[in-house]
Amino acid sequence: MEKLKGGESMVCNHKINTKSQIDNAEVVQAGHGHKSVRMLCDGKEIGFATTTYSHHQTDEIKEYAAERITLLLMLAKGMTNEQIMLQVAKKR
C-alpha cells in the first residue's frame, strides 16, 4: 500500500475521501472520445472530470481540453492546492 505525505496510507476501495488521494492521483484521459479524466485506483478508473457536456465546444476541442486537464494534473501530482496557488501567483 502506497504511503502518502504525513504517513497516511492511500486507501481507495473506490471511495475518494482524502485530499491526499486527489493530490497524488494517477490520472488518465479516457472515456468515449477521450473527453474524460479518470483517476486510477485499485486497478479501476474512477471518474474525476469530463468535458463531455461542454456543448459549446466541438468534439475535437473537448478532447483537447480533457487532455490539457490530464496533463496539468500530472504536472501538479504531489502538490496541494495551496502549493499550486503559490506557483500560479509566481507566474502573474
CSV table of C-alpha atoms in Angstrom, one decimal:
chain,number,residue,atom,x,y,z
A,1,MET,CA,0.0,0.0,0.0
A,2,GLU,CA,1.4,3.4,-1.0
A,3,LYS,CA,2.2,5.8,1.8
A,4,LEU,CA,1.4,9.5,1.3
A,5,LYS,CA,2.9,12.6,2.9
A,6,GLY,CA,2.3,12.5,6.7
A,7,GLY,CA,2.4,8.7,6.7
A,8,GLU,CA,-1.2,8.5,5.5
A,9,SER,CA,-2.0,5.3,3.5
A,10,MET,CA,-3.5,5.6,0.1
A,11,VAL,CA,-6.6,3.5,0.6
A,12,CYS,CA,-9.1,3.7,-2.2
A,13,ASN,CA,-11.8,1.0,-2.1
A,14,HIS,CA,-13.4,3.1,-4.8
A,15,LYS,CA,-14.3,5.9,-2.4
A,16,ILE,CA,-12.2,9.0,-2.6
A,17,ASN,CA,-12.2,10.6,0.8
A,18,THR,CA,-8.9,12.4,1.4
A,19,LYS,CA,-7.3,15.4,-0.2
A,20,SER,CA,-4.1,13.5,-0.5
A,21,GLN,CA,-5.8,11.0,-2.8
A,22,ILE,CA,-6.5,13.8,-5.1
A,23,ASP,CA,-3.1,15.4,-4.7
A,24,ASN,CA,-1.3,12.2,-5.5
A,25,ALA,CA,-3.7,10.7,-8.0
A,26,GLU,CA,-2.5,8.9,-11.1
A,27,VAL,CA,-4.8,10.1,-13.9
A,28,VAL,CA,-5.6,9.1,-17.4
A,29,GLN,CA,-7.6,10.5,-20.3
A,30,ALA,CA,-10.4,8.1,-21.1
A,31,GLY,CA,-14.0,7.6,-22.0
A,32,HIS,CA,-15.9,7.9,-25.2
A,33,GLY,CA,-13.9,10.3,-27.5
A,34,HIS,CA,-11.3,10.7,-24.7
A,35,LYS,CA,-13.4,13.5,-23.2
A,36,SER,CA,-13.0,12.4,-19.6
A,37,VAL,CA,-10.2,12.4,-17.0
A,38,ARG,CA,-10.2,9.5,-14.6
A,39,MET,CA,-8.2,8.6,-11.5
A,40,LEU,CA,-6.7,5.1,-11.3
A,41,CYS,CA,-7.5,3.5,-8.0
A,42,ASP,CA,-7.3,-0.2,-7.0
A,43,GLY,CA,-7.0,-1.0,-10.7
A,44,LYS,CA,-10.2,0.8,-11.6
A,45,GLU,CA,-10.8,4.1,-13.4
A,46,ILE,CA,-12.7,6.5,-11.1
A,47,GLY,CA,-14.5,9.5,-12.7
A,48,PHE,CA,-12.7,12.8,-12.0
A,49,ALA,CA,-13.6,15.4,-14.7
A,50,THR,CA,-15.2,15.5,-18.0
A,51,THR,CA,-15.7,17.9,-20.9
A,52,THR,CA,-18.5,15.7,-22.4
A,53,TYR,CA,-21.2,18.2,-21.5
A,54,SER,CA,-19.4,21.3,-22.7
A,55,HIS,CA,-21.9,21.8,-25.5
A,56,HIS,CA,-20.3,25.0,-26.9
A,57,GLN,CA,-17.1,23.1,-27.7
A,58,THR,CA,-16.5,20.9,-30.7
A,59,ASP,CA,-15.6,17.2,-30.1
A,60,GLU,CA,-12.0,18.0,-31.1
A,61,ILE,CA,-11.8,20.8,-28.5
A,62,LYS,CA,-13.5,18.7,-25.8
A,63,GLU,CA,-10.8,16.0,-26.3
A,64,TYR,CA,-8.1,18.7,-26.3
A,65,ALA,CA,-9.4,20.2,-23.1
A,66,ALA,CA,-9.6,16.8,-21.4
A,67,GLU,CA,-6.0,16.2,-22.4
A,68,ARG,CA,-5.0,19.6,-21.0
A,69,ILE,CA,-6.7,18.8,-17.7
A,70,THR,CA,-4.9,15.4,-17.6
A,71,LEU,CA,-1.5,16.9,-18.3
A,72,LEU,CA,-2.0,19.7,-15.7
A,73,LEU,CA,-2.9,17.1,-13.1
A,74,MET,CA,0.1,15.1,-14.0
A,75,LEU,CA,2.3,18.2,-13.7
A,76,ALA,CA,0.8,19.0,-10.3
A,77,LYS,CA,0.9,15.5,-8.9
A,78,GLY,CA,2.1,15.6,-5.3
A,79,MET,CA,1.2,19.2,-4.8
A,80,THR,CA,-1.6,20.5,-2.6
A,81,ASN,CA,-4.0,23.2,-3.9
A,82,GLU,CA,-2.2,25.7,-1.7
A,83,GLN,CA,1.2,24.8,-3.3
A,84,ILE,CA,-0.4,25.1,-6.8
A,85,MET,CA,-1.8,28.5,-5.9
A,86,LEU,CA,1.7,29.7,-4.9
A,87,GLN,CA,3.0,28.6,-8.2
A,88,VAL,CA,0.2,30.3,-10.1
A,89,ALA,CA,0.9,33.5,-8.1
A,90,LYS,CA,4.6,33.4,-9.2
A,91,LYS,CA,3.5,33.4,-12.8
A,92,ARG,CA,1.4,36.5,-12.5
